[in-house]
CSV table of C-alpha atoms in Angstrom, one decimal:
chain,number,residue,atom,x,y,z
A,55,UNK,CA,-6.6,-35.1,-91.2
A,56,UNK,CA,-9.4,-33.5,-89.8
A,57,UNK,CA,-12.9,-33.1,-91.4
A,58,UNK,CA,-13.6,-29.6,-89.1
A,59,UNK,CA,-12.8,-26.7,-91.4
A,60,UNK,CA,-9.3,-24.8,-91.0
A,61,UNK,CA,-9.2,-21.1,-91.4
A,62,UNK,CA,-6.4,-19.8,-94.1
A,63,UNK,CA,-4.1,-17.4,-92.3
A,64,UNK,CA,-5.0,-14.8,-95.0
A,65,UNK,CA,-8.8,-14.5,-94.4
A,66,UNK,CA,-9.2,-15.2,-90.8
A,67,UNK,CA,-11.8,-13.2,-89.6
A,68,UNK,CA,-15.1,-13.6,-87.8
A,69,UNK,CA,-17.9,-10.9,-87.6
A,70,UNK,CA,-20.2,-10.0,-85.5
A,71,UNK,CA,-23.5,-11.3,-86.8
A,72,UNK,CA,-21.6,-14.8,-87.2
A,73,UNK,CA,-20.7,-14.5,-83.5
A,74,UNK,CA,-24.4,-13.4,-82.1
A,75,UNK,CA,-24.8,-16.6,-84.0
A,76,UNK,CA,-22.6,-19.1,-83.0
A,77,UNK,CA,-24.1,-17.8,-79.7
A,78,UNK,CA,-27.4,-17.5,-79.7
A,79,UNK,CA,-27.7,-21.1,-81.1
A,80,UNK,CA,-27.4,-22.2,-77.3
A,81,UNK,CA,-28.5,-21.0,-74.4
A,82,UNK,CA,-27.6,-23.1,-71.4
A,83,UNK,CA,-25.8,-22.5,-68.0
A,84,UNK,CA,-22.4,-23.4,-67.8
A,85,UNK,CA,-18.7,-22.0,-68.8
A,86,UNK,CA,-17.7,-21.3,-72.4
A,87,UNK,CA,-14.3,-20.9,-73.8
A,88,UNK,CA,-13.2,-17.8,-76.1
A,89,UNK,CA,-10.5,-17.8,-78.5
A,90,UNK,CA,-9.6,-14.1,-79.4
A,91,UNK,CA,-7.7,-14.5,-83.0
A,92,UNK,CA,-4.8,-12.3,-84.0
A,93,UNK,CA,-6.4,-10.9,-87.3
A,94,UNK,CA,-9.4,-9.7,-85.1
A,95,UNK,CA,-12.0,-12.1,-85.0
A,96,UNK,CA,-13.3,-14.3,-81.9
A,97,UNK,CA,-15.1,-17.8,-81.5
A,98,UNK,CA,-16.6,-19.0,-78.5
A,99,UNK,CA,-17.4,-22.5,-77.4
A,100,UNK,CA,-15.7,-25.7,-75.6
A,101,UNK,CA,-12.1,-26.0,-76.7
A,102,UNK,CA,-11.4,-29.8,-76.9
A,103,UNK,CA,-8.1,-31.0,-75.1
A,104,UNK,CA,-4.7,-31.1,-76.7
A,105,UNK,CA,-4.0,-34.4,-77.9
A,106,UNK,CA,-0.3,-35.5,-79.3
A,107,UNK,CA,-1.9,-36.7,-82.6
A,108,UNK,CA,-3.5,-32.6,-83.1
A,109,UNK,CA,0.2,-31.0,-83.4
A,110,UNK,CA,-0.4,-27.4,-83.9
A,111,UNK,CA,-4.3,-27.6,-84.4
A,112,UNK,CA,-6.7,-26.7,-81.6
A,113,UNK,CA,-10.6,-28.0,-82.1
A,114,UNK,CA,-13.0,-25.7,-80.6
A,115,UNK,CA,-16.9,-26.8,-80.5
A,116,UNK,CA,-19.0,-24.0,-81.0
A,117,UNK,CA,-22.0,-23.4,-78.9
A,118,UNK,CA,-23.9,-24.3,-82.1
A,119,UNK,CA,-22.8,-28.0,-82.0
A,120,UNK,CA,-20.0,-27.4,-84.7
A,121,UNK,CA,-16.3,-28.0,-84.8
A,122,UNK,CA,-14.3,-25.8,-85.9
A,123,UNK,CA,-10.4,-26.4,-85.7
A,124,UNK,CA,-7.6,-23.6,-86.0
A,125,UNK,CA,-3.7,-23.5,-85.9
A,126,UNK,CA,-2.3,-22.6,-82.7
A,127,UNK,CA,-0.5,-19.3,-84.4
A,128,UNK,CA,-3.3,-18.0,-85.6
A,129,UNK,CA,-5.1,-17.5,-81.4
A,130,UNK,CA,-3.2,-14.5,-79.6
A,131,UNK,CA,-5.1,-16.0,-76.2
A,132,UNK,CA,-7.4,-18.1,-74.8
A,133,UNK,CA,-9.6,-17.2,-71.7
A,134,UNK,CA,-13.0,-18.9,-70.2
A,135,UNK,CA,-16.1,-16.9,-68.9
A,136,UNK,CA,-19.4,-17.9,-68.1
A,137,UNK,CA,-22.3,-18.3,-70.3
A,138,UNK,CA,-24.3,-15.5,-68.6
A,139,UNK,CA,-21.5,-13.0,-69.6
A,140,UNK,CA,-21.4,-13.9,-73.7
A,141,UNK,CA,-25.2,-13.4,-73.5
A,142,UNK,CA,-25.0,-10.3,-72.1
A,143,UNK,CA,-22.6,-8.8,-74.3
A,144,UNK,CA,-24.7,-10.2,-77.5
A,145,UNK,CA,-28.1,-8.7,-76.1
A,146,UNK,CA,-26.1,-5.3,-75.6
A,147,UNK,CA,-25.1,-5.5,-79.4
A,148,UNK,CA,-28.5,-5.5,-80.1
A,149,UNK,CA,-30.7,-3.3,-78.0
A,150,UNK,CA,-31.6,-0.1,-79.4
A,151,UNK,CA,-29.3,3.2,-77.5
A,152,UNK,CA,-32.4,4.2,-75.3
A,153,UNK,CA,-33.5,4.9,-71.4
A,154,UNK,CA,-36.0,1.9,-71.5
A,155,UNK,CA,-33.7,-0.5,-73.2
A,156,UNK,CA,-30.6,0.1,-71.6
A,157,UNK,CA,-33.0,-0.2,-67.5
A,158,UNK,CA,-34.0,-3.6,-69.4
A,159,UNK,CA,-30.9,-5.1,-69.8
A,160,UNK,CA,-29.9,-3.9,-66.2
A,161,UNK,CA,-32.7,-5.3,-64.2
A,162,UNK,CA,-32.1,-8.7,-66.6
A,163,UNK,CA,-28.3,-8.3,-65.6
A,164,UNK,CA,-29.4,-8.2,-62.6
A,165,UNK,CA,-31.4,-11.2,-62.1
A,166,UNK,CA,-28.3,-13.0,-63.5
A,167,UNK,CA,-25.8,-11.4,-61.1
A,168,UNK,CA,-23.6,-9.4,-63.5
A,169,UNK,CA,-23.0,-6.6,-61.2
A,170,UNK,CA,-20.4,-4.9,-62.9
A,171,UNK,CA,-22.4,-5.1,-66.4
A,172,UNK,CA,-25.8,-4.3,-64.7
A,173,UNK,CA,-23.6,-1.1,-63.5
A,174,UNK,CA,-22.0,-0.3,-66.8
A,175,UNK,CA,-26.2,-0.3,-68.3
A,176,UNK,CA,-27.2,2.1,-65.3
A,177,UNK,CA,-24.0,4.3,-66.6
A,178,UNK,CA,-25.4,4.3,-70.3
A,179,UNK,CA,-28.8,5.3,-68.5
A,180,UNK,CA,-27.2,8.6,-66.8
A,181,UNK,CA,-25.3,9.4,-70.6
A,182,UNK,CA,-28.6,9.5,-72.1
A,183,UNK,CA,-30.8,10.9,-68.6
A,184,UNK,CA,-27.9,12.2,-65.8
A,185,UNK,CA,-30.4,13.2,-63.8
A,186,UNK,CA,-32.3,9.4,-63.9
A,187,UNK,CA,-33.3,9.3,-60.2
A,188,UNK,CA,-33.8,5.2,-60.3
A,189,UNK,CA,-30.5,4.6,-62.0
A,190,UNK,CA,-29.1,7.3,-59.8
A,191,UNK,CA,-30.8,5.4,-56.2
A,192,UNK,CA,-29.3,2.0,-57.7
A,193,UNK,CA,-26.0,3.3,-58.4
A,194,UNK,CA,-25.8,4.5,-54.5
A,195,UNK,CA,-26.1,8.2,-55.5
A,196,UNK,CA,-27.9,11.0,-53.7
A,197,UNK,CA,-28.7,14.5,-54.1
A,198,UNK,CA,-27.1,16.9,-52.4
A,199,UNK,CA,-27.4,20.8,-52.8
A,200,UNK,CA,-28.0,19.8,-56.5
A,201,UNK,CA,-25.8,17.6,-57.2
A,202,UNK,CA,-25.4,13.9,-57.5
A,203,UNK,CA,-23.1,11.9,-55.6
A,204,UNK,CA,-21.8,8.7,-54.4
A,205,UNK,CA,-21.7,8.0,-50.7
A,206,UNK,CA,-17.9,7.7,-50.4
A,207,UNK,CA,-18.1,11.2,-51.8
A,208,UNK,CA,-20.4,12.9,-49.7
A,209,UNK,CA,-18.5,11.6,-46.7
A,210,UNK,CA,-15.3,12.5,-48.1
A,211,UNK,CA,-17.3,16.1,-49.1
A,212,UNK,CA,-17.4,16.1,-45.4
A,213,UNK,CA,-14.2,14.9,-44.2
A,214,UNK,CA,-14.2,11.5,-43.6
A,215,UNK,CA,-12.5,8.5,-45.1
A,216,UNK,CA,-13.2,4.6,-45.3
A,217,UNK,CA,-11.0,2.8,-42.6
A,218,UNK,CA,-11.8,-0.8,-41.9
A,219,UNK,CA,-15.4,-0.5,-43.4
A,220,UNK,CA,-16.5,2.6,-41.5
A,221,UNK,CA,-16.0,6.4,-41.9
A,222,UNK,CA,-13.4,7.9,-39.5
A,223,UNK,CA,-12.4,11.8,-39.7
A,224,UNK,CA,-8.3,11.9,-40.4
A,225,UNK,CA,-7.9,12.5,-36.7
A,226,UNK,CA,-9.7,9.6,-35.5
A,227,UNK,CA,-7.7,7.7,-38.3
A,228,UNK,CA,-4.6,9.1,-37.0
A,229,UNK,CA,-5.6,7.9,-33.4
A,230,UNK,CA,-6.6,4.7,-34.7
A,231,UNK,CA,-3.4,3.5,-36.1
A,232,UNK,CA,-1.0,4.8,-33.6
A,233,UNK,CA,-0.2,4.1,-29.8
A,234,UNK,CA,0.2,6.4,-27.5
A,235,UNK,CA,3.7,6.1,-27.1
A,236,UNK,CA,4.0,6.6,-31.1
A,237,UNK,CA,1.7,9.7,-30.8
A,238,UNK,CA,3.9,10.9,-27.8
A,239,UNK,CA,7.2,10.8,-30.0
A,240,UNK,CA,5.2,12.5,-32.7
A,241,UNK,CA,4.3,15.6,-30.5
A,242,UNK,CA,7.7,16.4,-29.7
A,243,UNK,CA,8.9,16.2,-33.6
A,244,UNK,CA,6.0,18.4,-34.3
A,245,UNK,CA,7.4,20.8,-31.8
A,246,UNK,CA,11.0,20.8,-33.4
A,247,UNK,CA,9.8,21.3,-37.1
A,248,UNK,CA,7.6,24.1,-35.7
A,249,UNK,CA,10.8,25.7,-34.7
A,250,UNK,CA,13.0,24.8,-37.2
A,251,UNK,CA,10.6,26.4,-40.0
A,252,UNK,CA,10.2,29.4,-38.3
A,253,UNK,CA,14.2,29.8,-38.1
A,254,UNK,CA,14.5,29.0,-41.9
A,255,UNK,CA,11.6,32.1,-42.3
A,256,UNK,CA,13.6,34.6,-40.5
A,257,UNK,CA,15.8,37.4,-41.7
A,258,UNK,CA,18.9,36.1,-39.9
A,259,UNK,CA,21.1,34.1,-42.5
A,260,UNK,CA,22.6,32.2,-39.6
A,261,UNK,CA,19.2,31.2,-38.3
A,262,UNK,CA,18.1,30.5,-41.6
A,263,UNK,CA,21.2,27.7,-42.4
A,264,UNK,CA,20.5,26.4,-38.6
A,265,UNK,CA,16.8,25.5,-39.1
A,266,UNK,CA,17.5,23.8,-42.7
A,267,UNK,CA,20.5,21.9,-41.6
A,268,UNK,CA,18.5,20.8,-38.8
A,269,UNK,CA,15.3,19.2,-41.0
A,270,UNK,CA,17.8,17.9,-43.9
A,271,UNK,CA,19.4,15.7,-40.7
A,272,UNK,CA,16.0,14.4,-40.1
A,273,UNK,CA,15.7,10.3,-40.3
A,274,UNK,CA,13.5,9.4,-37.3
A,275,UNK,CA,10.3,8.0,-39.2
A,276,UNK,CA,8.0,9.4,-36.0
A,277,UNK,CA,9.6,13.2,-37.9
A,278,UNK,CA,7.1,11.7,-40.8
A,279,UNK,CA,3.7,13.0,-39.7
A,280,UNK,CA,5.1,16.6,-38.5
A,281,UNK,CA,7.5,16.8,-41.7
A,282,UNK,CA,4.4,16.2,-44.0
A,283,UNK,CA,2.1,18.3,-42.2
A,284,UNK,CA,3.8,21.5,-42.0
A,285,UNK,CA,5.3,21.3,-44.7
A,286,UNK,CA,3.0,19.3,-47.3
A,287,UNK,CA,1.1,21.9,-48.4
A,288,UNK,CA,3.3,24.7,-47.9
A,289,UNK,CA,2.8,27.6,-50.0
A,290,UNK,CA,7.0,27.8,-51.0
A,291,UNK,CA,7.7,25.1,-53.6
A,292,UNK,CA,11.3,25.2,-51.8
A,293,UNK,CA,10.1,24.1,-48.8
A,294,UNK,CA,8.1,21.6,-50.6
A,295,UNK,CA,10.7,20.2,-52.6
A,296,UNK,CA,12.8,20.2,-49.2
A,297,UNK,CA,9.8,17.8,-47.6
A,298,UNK,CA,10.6,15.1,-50.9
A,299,UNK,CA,14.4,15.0,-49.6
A,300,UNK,CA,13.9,14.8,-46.9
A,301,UNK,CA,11.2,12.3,-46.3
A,302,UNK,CA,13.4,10.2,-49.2
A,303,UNK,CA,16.1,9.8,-46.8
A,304,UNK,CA,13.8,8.5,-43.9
A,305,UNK,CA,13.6,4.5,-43.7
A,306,UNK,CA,10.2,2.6,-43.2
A,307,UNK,CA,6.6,3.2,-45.0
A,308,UNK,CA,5.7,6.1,-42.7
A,309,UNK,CA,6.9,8.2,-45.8
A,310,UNK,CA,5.4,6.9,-48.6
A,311,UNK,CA,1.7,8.1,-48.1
A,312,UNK,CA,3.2,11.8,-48.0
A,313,UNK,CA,5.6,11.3,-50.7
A,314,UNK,CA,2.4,9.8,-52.9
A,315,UNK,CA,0.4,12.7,-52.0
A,316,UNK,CA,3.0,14.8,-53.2
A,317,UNK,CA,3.2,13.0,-56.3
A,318,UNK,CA,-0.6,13.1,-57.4
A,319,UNK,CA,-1.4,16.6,-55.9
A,320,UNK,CA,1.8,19.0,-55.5
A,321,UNK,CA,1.0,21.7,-58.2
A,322,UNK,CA,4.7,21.7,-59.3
A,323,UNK,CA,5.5,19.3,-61.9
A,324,UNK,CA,9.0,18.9,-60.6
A,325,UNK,CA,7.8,17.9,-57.1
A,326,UNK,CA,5.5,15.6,-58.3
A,327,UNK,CA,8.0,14.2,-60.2
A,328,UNK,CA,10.9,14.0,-57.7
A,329,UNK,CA,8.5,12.7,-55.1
A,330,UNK,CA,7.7,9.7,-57.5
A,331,UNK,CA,11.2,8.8,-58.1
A,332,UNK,CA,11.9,8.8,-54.5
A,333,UNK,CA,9.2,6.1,-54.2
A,334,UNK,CA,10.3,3.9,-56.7
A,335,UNK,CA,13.6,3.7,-55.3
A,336,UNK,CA,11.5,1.8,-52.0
A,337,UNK,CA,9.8,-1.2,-51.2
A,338,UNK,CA,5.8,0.3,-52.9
A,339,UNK,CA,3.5,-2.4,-52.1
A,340,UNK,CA,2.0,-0.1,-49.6
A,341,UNK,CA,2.4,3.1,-51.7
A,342,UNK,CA,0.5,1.6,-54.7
A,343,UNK,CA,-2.4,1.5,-52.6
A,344,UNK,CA,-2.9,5.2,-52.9
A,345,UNK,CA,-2.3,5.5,-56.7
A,346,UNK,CA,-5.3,3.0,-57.2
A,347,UNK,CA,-7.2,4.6,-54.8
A,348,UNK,CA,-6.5,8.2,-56.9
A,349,UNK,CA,-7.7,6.5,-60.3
A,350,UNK,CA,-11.1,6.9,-58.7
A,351,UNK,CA,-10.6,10.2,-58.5
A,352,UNK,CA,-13.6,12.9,-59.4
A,353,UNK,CA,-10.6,14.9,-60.9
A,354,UNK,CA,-9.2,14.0,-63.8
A,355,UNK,CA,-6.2,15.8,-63.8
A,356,UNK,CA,-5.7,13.5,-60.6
A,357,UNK,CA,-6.5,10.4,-62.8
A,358,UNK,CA,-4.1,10.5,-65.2
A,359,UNK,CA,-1.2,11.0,-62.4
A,360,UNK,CA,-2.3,8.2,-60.7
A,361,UNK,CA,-2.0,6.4,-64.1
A,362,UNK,CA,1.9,7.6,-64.8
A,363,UNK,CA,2.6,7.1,-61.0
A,364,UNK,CA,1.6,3.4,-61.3
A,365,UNK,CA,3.2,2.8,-65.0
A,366,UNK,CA,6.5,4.4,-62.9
A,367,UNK,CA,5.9,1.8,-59.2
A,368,UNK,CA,3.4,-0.3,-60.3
A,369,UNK,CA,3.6,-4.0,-61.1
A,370,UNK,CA,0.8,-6.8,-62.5
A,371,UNK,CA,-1.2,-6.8,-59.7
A,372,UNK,CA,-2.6,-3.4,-60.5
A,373,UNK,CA,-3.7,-4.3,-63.8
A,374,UNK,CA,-7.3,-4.7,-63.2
A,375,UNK,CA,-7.5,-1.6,-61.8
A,376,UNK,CA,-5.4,0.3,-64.5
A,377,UNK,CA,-8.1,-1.4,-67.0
A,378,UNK,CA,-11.3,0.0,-64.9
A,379,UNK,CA,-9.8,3.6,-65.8
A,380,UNK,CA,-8.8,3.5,-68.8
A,381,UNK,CA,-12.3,5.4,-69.3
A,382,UNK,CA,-13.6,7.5,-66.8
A,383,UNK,CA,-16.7,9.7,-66.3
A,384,UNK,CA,-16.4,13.2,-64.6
A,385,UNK,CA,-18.8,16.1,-64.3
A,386,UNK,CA,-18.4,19.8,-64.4
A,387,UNK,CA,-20.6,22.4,-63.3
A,388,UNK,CA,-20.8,25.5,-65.7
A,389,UNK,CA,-22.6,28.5,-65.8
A,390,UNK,CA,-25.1,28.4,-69.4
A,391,UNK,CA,-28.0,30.6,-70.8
A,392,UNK,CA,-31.0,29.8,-69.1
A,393,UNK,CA,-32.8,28.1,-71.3
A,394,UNK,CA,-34.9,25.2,-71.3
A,395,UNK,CA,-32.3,23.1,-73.4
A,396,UNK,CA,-30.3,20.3,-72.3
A,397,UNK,CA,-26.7,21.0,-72.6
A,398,UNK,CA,-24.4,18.2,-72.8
A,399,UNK,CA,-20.7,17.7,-74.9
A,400,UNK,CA,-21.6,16.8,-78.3
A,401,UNK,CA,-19.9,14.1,-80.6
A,402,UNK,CA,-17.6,16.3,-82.0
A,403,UNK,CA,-16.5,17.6,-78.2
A,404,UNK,CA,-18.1,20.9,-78.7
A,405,UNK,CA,-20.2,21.6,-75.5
A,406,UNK,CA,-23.5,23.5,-75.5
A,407,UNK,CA,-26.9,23.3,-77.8
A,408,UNK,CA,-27.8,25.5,-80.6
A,409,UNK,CA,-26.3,29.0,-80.9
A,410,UNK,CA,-24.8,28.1,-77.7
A,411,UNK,CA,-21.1,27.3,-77.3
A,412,UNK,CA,-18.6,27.9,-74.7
A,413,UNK,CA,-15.1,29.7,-75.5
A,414,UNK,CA,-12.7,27.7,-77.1
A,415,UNK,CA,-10.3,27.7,-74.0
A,416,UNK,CA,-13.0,26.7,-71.9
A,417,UNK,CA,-14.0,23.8,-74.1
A,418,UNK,CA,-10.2,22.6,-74.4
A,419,UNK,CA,-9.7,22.7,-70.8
A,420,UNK,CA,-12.9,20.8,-69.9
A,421,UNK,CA,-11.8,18.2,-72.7
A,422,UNK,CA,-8.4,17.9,-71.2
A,423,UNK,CA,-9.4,17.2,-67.5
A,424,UNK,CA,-7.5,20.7,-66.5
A,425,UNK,CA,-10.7,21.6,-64.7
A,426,UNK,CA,-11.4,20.3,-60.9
A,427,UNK,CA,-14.7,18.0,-60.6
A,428,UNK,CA,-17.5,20.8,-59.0
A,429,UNK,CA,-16.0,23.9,-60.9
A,430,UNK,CA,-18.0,26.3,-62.3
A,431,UNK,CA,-16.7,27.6,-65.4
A,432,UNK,CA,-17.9,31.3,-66.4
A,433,UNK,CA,-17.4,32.2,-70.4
A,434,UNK,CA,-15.4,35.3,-70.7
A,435,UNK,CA,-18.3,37.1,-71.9
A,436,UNK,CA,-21.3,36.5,-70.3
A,437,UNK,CA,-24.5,37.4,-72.3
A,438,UNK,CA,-27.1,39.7,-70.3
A,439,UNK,CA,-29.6,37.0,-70.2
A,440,UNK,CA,-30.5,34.7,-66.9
A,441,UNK,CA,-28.2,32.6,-66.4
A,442,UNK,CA,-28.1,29.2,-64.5
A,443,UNK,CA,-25.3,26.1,-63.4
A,444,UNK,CA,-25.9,22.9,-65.1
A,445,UNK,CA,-23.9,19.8,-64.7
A,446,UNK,CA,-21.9,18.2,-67.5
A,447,UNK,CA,-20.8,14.7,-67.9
A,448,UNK,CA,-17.8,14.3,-69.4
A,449,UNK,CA,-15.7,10.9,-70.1
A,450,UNK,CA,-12.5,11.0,-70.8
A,451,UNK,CA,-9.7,8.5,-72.1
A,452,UNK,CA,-6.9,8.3,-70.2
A,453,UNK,CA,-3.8,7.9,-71.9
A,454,UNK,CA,-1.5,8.2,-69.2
A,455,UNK,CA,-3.1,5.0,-67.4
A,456,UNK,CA,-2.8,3.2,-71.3
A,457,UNK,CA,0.5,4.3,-71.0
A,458,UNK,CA,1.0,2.5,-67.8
A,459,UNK,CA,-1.0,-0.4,-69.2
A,460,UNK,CA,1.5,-1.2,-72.0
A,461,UNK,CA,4.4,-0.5,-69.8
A,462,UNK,CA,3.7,-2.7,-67.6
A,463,UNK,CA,1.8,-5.9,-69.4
A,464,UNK,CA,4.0,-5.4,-73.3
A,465,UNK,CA,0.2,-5.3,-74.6
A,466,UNK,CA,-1.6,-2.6,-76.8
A,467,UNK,CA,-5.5,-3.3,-76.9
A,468,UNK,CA,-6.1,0.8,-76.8
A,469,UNK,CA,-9.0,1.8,-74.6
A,470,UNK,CA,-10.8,-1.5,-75.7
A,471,UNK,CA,-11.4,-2.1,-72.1
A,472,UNK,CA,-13.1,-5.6,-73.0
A,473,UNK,CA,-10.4,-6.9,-75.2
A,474,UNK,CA,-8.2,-6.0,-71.9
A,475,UNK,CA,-10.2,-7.7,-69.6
A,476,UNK,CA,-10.0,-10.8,-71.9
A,477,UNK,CA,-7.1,-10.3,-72.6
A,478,UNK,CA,-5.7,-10.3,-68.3
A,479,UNK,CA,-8.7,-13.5,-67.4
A,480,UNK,CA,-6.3,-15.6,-69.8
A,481,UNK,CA,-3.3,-14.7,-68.3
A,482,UNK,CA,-4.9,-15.6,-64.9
A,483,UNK,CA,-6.7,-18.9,-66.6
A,484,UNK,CA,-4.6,-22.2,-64.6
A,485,UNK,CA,-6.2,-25.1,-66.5
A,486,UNK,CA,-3.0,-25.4,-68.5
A,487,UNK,CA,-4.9,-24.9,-71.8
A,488,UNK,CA,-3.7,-21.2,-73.0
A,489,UNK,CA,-1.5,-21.1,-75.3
A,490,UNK,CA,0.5,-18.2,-76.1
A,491,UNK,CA,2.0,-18.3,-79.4
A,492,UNK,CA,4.3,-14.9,-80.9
C-alpha cells in the first residue's frame, strides 16, 4: 500500500551515524518530531497525520526529504523538540572530549539559547579543568577561601536562604511569614516546652511522666516552631523520635517542614523513616517542596534521601526534577602528597595518580556519598612528606532517586537522563499525535 519502506519487527534498529545523517541533511529553524523505537533506535523528522486509510502505520518525513513509514507497535513514544536541540546533541556526538571543544559548543549553545545544554558543556569543561575560571564565572561560581562555589551556597555558607528572590537569615524569614499575634502565641509554647523538657531531664520519675504527658498532649500547630526547635536536633534520639509523634498528631502544614527535615537529616535511620511515614499520611504538596529543594544538595548522602522521600510522597509533578538528579556532581576536599600532580577519581573509581592511592575505606566512602561536601579526608597513614588539600569532583548515580523514578512514572530508562527527558516531553506533548502502544 505504501511505497515508503516498513521496518521488519526483527531488525528495527537505527544507528547513530544514520541518525547524524538523517539530521544533518537539513538545517533549518523550526520544530521536529522524534520517534524513539522500542528495539532502541530513533528517527527524527515531520510525522504526517493519522489518516483512517493508514491503520496501524505512521509516515514520518525525515529531515532528509524521505518517508519513512513504521507500525504503530513498533514506537514506545513520540515527543517534538526544536531543531536547535537535535543539532546540538549531533555536534556533541562529534566534538573531540577537550577544554577548547567543549567552550565551543557552549558559547555556540549559547548563541542559540540552549541554556541548560550550554550548562551541561561548561560542566564537561570543569571534569576535564575544575578549576576553569571562565567556565567557573559563567556558571555563577566564585572563589572563596579556595574553593569554588555557587552563589546560593556561599549565602547559605553564611546563613541565609532564598525567600521571594532575596536572601533573608532564618529569623527574618521567621518574621516575615508570621504576624505578630502568630509570633505572640509562639513565645508562650516556647516557654512551656522549655519547661516541660527540663521536667522529662530531671531525676524525679514523677516529674519525668508529667513533662512527657504534657508534650505527647500537644496539637496547637503555633506548639510547631518550639516543638521543632528544642527538640529537632536534640542530642537523645528518644526525644527526637518523641518530636515525629508528636508533630504527626498536630493538624495543618506548620509540621511538615520539621517532619521533612527530620526525614533528610535525623542521623537515625528509624527517625528518618518514621518522620517520612508521618508525612505521607498528610496532604504533601507543600512538603515536596523541601525534598526537591534537598536533591540539590552538596551532600550526597542528602541526595539520595531526598530521592526515597519523594518515590515515598511524591507524585508526577516532581518528575523533572527527579530526572535532573539522577546524576549529580559533588566535591570532596582531601588531604594528598604534595606533589605537582593532578589528582582526580579515575575510571575505574580508584582516586589518586601514580603510586598514589587512598585507603580502601576512604575510597568506598567517597564513592558511596558517606562523606559530607567540604570534608577533608586524612588516610590512616599519613606519609612524612608535605602534604596539601585538593578538591575532588565526584559524580555519582543516584539510585535511590531512579528508584523513585520508576516508582512513580512505571518506566525504566536507567540513568539515561536524555531518554527520560524524551521520554516525560511526550507524555506532556497535547497535539493528540502520541501514541502509546504496550
Amino acid at each position: 500500500m505504501y511505497p515508503e519502506h516498513i521496518f521488519p519487527n526483527s531488525r528495527l534498529a537505527l544507528s547513530v551515524p544514520l541518525l547524524l545523517t538523517l539530521f544533518l541533511g537539513l538545517q533549518v529553524p523550526g520544530q521536529c518530531d522524534l520517534i524513539k523505537l522500542k528495539q532502541g533506535g530513533e528517527i527524527r523528522g515531520k510525522l504526517q497525520r493519522l489518516t483512517p486509510e493508514s491503520g496501524e502505520i505512521r509516515i514520518i518525513e525525515t529531515l532528509t526529504g524521505g518517508r519513512i513509514a513504521i507500525t504503530s507497535q513498533q514506537i514506545e513514544f513520540i515527543t517534538n523538540r526544536p531543531l536547535s536541540v537535535e543539532e546540538y546533541e549531533s555536534r556533541s556526538k562529534l566534538i573531540a572530549d577537550t577544554v577548547e571543544a567543549h567552550l565551543e559548543l557552549a558559547n555556540w549553545c549559547s548563541e542559540n539559547h540552549l541554556t541548560s545544554q550550554r550548562h551541561a558543556e561548561l560542566e564537561k569543561v570543569l571534569l576535564l579543568e575544575p578549576d576553569h575560571a571562565k567556565a567557573r564565572a559563567a556558571l555563577g561560581y566564585t572563589q572563596r577561601d579556595g574553593e569554588w562555589m555557587t552563589r546560593d551556597e556561599l549565602m547559605r555558607k553564611n546563613g541565609y536562604i532564598k525567600y521571594k528572590g532575596r536572601y533573608v537569615s532564618t529569623a527574618e524569614l521567621e518574621l516575615l511569614e508570621k504576624n505578630e499575634a502568630d509570633l505572640a502565641e509562639e513565645r508562650k509554647w516556647a516557654k512551656k516546652v522549655k519547661l516541660w523538657l527540663t521536667l522529662m531531664n530531671s531525676n524525679n520519675a514523677q516529674l519525668q511522666q508529667e513533662g512527657l504527658k504534657n508534650i505527647q498532649a500537644i496539637k496547637d500547630p503555633f506548639a510547631v516552631s518550639a516543638l521543632s526547635r528544642q527538640m529537632g536536633k536534640h542530642e537523645n534520639y528518644l526525644v527526637r523520635s518523641l518530636l515525629v509523634i508528636t508533630l504527626s498528631q498536630i493538624t495543618g502544614d506548620k509540621p511538615l517542614r520539621p517532619l521533612a527535615e527530620l526525614a533528610l537529616t535525623d542521623p537515625v535511620q528509624a527517625i528518618r523513616e518514621s518522620a517520612l511515614q508521618a508525612l505521607s499520611r498528610r496532604d504533601v504538596s507543600q512538603a515536596i517542596v523541601y525534598f526537591i529543594e534537598a536533591l540539590k544538595n552538596r551532600s550526597n548522602l542528602i541526595v539520595q534521601r531526598a530521592g526515597e522521600g519523594l518515590g515515598v510522597i511524591g507524585d508526577e509533578s516532581v518528575v523533572p526534577e527527579l530526572i535532573s538528579a539522577l546524576i549529580t556532581s559533588h566535591t570532596y576536599r582531601i588531604r594528598v602528597p604534595d606533589t605537582t600532580s593532578t589528582y582526580s577519581f579515575g575510571t575505574n573509581g580508584t582516586f589518586g595518580n601514580t603510586g598514589v592511592v587512598l585507603p580502601p575505606e576512604i575510597e568506598a566512602g567517597l564513592l558511596a556519598g558517606r562523606y559530607p561536601n567540604g570534608v577533608i579526608v586524612l588516610p590512616s597513614q599519613q606519609p612524612r612528606v608535605p602534604m596539601r588539600t585538593v578538591s575532588v569532583r565526584h559524580s555519582h548515580q543516584n539510585e535511590a532517586v531512579l528508584s523513585a523514578l520508576q516508582e512513580i512514572t512505571q518506566q525504566n530508562f536507567g540513568y539515561n537522563q536524555r531518554l527520560w527527558q524524551l521520554w516525560w516531553s511526550s507524555t506532556q506533548n497535547k497535539t493528540g499525535i502520541v501514541p502509546v502502544v504496550q
